[in-house]
Short mmCIF file of C-alpha atoms in Angstrom, two decimals:
data_model
loop_
_atom_site.label_atom_id
_atom_site.label_comp_id
_atom_site.label_asym_id
_atom_site.label_seq_id
_atom_site.Cartn_x
_atom_site.Cartn_y
_atom_site.Cartn_z
CA UNK Q 1 98.99 83.77 92.02
CA UNK Q 2 101.35 84.15 95.30
CA UNK Q 3 99.91 82.99 98.46
CA UNK Q 4 100.39 81.74 101.76
CA UNK Q 5 97.82 79.91 103.87
CA UNK Q 6 97.57 79.43 107.61
CA UNK Q 7 94.48 77.45 108.25
CA UNK Q 8 94.32 77.59 111.74
CA UNK Q 9 93.01 81.03 113.00
CA UNK Q 10 93.02 80.62 116.52
CA UNK Q 11 94.73 77.75 118.53
CA UNK Q 12 94.25 77.30 122.14
CA UNK Q 13 96.89 74.97 124.03
CA UNK Q 14 97.68 74.25 127.76
CA UNK Q 15 101.29 74.69 129.01
CA UNK Q 16 103.69 71.94 128.17
CA UNK Q 17 101.72 70.90 125.25
CA UNK Q 18 103.20 70.32 121.78
CA UNK Q 19 102.68 72.95 119.05
CA UNK Q 20 102.21 72.68 115.29
CA UNK Q 21 101.22 75.59 113.28
CA UNK Q 22 100.30 74.97 109.61
CA UNK Q 23 101.70 76.92 106.60
CA UNK Q 24 101.20 76.37 103.13
CA UNK Q 25 102.36 78.49 100.26
CA UNK Q 26 101.94 79.12 96.51
CA UNK Q 27 104.77 81.01 94.86
CA UNK Q 28 106.14 80.46 91.67
CA UNK Q 29 110.09 79.89 91.49
CA UNK Q 30 112.44 79.41 94.30
CA UNK Q 31 110.98 80.58 97.64
CA UNK Q 32 112.46 81.39 100.89
CA UNK Q 33 110.37 81.11 103.95
CA UNK Q 34 109.98 82.93 107.24
CA UNK Q 35 107.88 82.79 110.66
CA UNK Q 36 107.31 85.84 112.49
CA UNK Q 37 106.01 86.22 116.03
CA UNK Q 38 103.89 89.22 117.30
CA UNK Q 39 103.47 89.54 121.04
CA UNK Q 40 100.62 91.51 122.44
CA UNK Q 41 100.97 95.23 121.58
CA UNK Q 42 104.44 94.75 120.02
CA UNK Q 43 105.81 94.55 116.39
CA UNK Q 44 106.73 91.42 114.40
CA UNK Q 45 109.76 89.81 115.16
CA UNK Q 46 111.59 87.02 113.19
CA UNK Q 47 111.36 83.82 114.67
CA UNK Q 48 113.11 81.64 112.10
CA UNK Q 49 113.91 81.28 108.34
CA UNK Q 50 114.56 78.84 105.41
CA UNK Q 51 116.63 79.82 102.64
CA UNK Q 52 118.27 76.27 101.44
CA UNK Q 53 120.04 73.23 103.05
CA UNK Q 54 118.66 71.32 105.92
CA UNK Q 55 114.80 71.41 105.72
CA UNK Q 56 114.59 71.19 109.38
CA UNK Q 57 115.40 75.10 110.64
CA UNK Q 58 115.69 75.88 114.33
CA UNK Q 59 114.82 79.38 115.61
CA UNK Q 60 114.62 81.29 118.81
CA UNK Q 61 112.83 80.34 121.83
CA UNK Q 62 112.88 76.63 121.15
CA UNK Q 63 110.93 76.74 117.88
CA UNK Q 64 111.50 74.78 114.76
CA UNK Q 65 109.83 74.58 111.32
CA UNK Q 66 110.17 71.96 108.56
CA UNK Q 67 110.27 72.87 104.80
CA UNK Q 68 108.41 70.08 102.73
CA UNK Q 69 108.84 71.02 99.24
CA UNK Q 70 106.40 68.41 97.72
CA UNK Q 71 103.93 69.58 100.39
CA UNK Q 72 104.39 73.38 99.65
CA UNK Q 73 104.60 73.43 103.45
CA UNK Q 74 106.66 75.14 106.22
CA UNK Q 75 104.90 74.05 109.67
CA UNK Q 76 106.18 75.73 112.94
CA UNK Q 77 106.64 73.32 115.78
CA UNK Q 78 107.58 73.51 119.46
CA UNK Q 79 107.84 70.53 121.70
CA UNK Q 80 106.47 72.29 124.76
CA UNK Q 81 104.64 75.60 124.74
CA UNK Q 82 104.95 78.20 127.81
CA UNK Q 83 102.54 80.71 128.80
CA UNK Q 84 104.92 83.39 127.34
CA UNK Q 85 104.50 81.87 123.92
CA UNK Q 86 101.03 83.54 123.78
CA UNK Q 87 101.23 85.55 120.57
CA UNK Q 88 100.08 85.74 116.95
CA UNK Q 89 102.14 83.80 114.31
CA UNK Q 90 102.54 84.93 110.80
CA UNK Q 91 104.16 82.70 107.85
CA UNK Q 92 105.56 84.51 105.11
CA UNK Q 93 107.14 83.34 101.62
CA UNK Q 94 109.15 85.64 99.17
CA UNK Q 95 111.02 84.96 96.06
CA UNK Q 96 114.61 84.99 95.71
CA UNK Q 97 115.22 86.76 92.62
CA UNK Q 98 116.62 90.31 92.48
CA UNK Q 99 113.34 91.76 91.28
CA UNK Q 100 110.94 94.24 93.28
CA UNK Q 101 108.52 91.78 92.28
CA UNK Q 102 109.68 89.32 94.65
CA UNK Q 103 108.10 90.77 97.66
CA UNK Q 104 107.40 89.26 101.03
CA UNK Q 105 103.61 87.71 101.15
CA UNK Q 106 102.31 87.14 104.65
CA UNK Q 107 99.56 84.67 105.76
CA UNK Q 108 96.50 85.86 107.69
CA UNK Q 109 98.19 84.68 110.86
CA UNK Q 110 97.58 82.30 113.57
CA UNK Q 111 96.50 83.48 117.22
CA UNK Q 112 98.07 81.13 119.76
CA UNK Q 113 96.89 81.37 123.35
CA UNK Q 114 98.20 79.18 125.90
CA UNK Q 115 96.24 78.39 129.27
CA UNK Q 116 98.71 78.57 132.43
CA UNK S 1 119.22 102.07 119.44
CA UNK S 2 119.47 100.84 115.72
CA UNK S 3 116.20 99.96 114.17
CA UNK S 4 112.89 101.26 112.56
CA UNK S 5 111.39 104.02 114.12
CA UNK S 6 107.61 104.91 113.41
CA UNK S 7 105.66 107.90 115.00
CA UNK S 8 103.20 108.57 116.10
CA UNK S 9 102.35 105.40 118.04
CA UNK S 10 98.68 106.23 118.21
CA UNK S 11 96.55 108.67 116.00
CA UNK S 12 92.79 109.61 115.84
CA UNK S 13 91.67 111.24 112.72
CA UNK S 14 88.25 112.73 111.56
CA UNK S 15 87.03 111.49 108.11
CA UNK S 16 88.74 113.59 105.30
CA UNK S 17 91.56 114.86 107.15
CA UNK S 18 95.01 114.11 105.76
CA UNK S 19 98.37 113.22 107.91
CA UNK S 20 101.64 111.87 107.42
CA UNK S 21 102.81 108.45 109.36
CA UNK S 22 106.50 108.42 109.55
CA UNK S 23 108.99 105.97 109.25
CA UNK S 24 113.10 106.29 109.92
CA UNK S 25 115.58 103.58 109.94
CA UNK S 26 119.24 103.98 110.81
CA UNK S 27 120.66 100.88 109.57
CA UNK S 28 121.25 101.76 105.84
CA UNK S 29 118.79 99.49 104.58
CA UNK S 30 117.78 100.10 100.78
CA UNK S 31 114.26 98.39 101.04
CA UNK S 32 111.37 99.56 102.95
CA UNK S 33 107.80 98.71 102.87
CA UNK S 34 104.58 100.05 104.37
CA UNK S 35 102.12 97.37 105.58
CA UNK S 36 98.78 97.63 107.14
CA UNK S 37 97.31 95.06 109.59
CA UNK S 38 93.72 94.17 110.01
CA UNK S 39 92.20 91.38 112.04
CA UNK S 40 92.01 88.22 110.11
CA UNK S 41 93.70 89.70 107.09
CA UNK S 42 97.16 89.60 108.10
CA UNK S 43 99.70 92.12 106.93
CA UNK S 44 98.92 93.78 103.36
CA UNK S 45 101.35 95.79 101.42
CA UNK S 46 100.73 99.39 100.59
CA UNK S 47 103.67 100.62 98.96
CA UNK S 48 107.34 99.84 98.83
CA UNK S 49 110.69 101.38 98.08
CA UNK S 50 113.80 99.54 96.52
CA UNK S 51 115.94 102.79 97.26
CA UNK S 52 115.96 106.50 97.56
CA UNK S 53 113.96 108.05 94.61
CA UNK S 54 112.35 104.78 93.77
CA UNK S 55 108.78 103.81 95.00
CA UNK S 56 106.05 101.49 93.79
CA UNK S 57 102.58 100.30 94.83
CA UNK S 58 101.54 97.27 96.68
CA UNK S 59 98.31 95.35 97.08
CA UNK S 60 96.26 98.09 99.00
CA UNK S 61 97.91 101.46 97.67
CA UNK S 62 94.60 103.41 97.22
CA UNK S 63 94.38 106.42 99.60
CA UNK S 64 97.95 106.65 100.34
CA UNK S 65 101.09 108.14 98.96
CA UNK S 66 104.71 107.66 99.58
CA UNK S 67 107.88 109.24 98.62
CA UNK S 68 111.77 108.28 99.53
CA UNK S 69 113.98 111.27 99.12
CA UNK S 70 116.47 109.94 101.35
CA UNK S 71 117.59 106.23 101.99
CA UNK S 72 116.70 106.59 105.95
CA UNK S 73 113.03 108.16 105.72
CA UNK S 74 109.92 106.65 104.18
CA UNK S 75 106.92 108.59 105.12
CA UNK S 76 103.36 107.34 104.35
CA UNK S 77 100.52 110.00 103.49
CA UNK S 78 96.97 109.44 103.99
CA UNK S 79 95.52 112.03 101.59
CA UNK S 80 91.84 111.85 102.74
CA UNK S 81 91.08 109.76 105.86
CA UNK S 82 88.14 107.40 105.54
CA UNK S 83 87.15 105.08 108.36
CA UNK S 84 88.12 101.87 106.05
CA UNK S 85 91.58 103.13 106.86
CA UNK S 86 91.31 102.40 110.48
CA UNK S 87 94.32 99.87 110.91
CA UNK S 88 97.62 99.36 112.51
CA UNK S 89 100.43 100.47 110.14
CA UNK S 90 103.74 98.92 110.28
CA UNK S 91 106.94 100.21 108.40
CA UNK S 92 109.63 97.60 107.64
CA UNK S 93 113.21 97.71 106.01
CA UNK S 94 115.43 95.11 104.54
CA UNK S 95 119.16 95.43 103.51
CA UNK S 96 118.24 94.06 100.00
CA UNK S 97 116.01 92.02 98.21
CA UNK S 98 113.37 90.83 100.90
CA UNK S 99 113.57 87.12 100.28
CA UNK S 100 117.15 87.12 100.91
CA UNK S 101 117.06 88.90 104.24
CA UNK S 102 113.44 89.31 105.64
CA UNK S 103 112.42 92.35 107.55
CA UNK S 104 113.03 94.60 110.50
CA UNK S 105 109.74 95.93 111.43
CA UNK S 106 108.90 99.08 113.41
CA UNK S 107 106.63 99.04 116.47
CA UNK S 108 103.64 100.21 114.60
CA UNK S 109 101.32 103.24 114.49
CA UNK S 110 97.51 102.47 115.61
CA UNK S 111 95.36 104.78 113.56
CA UNK S 112 91.55 105.44 114.22
CA UNK S 113 89.46 107.14 111.60
CA UNK S 114 86.04 108.60 112.99
#
């Protein structure tokens, strides 16, 4: 079955700390991977995406993610977090085929709280 | 502004009432979806559409209906509201197959059923 797992439900960090949020996926066939961010009271926005090529993907606001195929992982990282990074982060996976069955599957989300 | 527009932003319903959540996009996107977001459960797909006149069920379709008469609009109907449908609802659209593009999300509708 297709699934995306985010094992960290709530992460609390101090400003300037480094961040790594875990994401593992189970998806038959070739997969594209996404990280979305939801700031308090707002809708989801795309942070970054991996389709192919360099497994280290850089996104907006200093975030990056590394695709490790052998581990079925797509972890999100940021070297130094800011208070404004307080948000919920969702990992997502989708198939690449042209099929309506290749829908985007979302993880349950990780709430990130940054202490000033 | 281009994007996905959802109305209303907030709604309180009594059990048994029906209502329609509106979703419109002006980006000429073919693919549209409705999700519900519940604490600790991420986003779950309710219904989706790959073009005008074509809809299909997602993961949690019971109690909801959709139609897609135009490319722009994708309304979600609650037939007889239940407290279990208290949630935040997001509409999303994509230019084509989701895996190749990702989504643009609307700002959400927070629904409370009492």
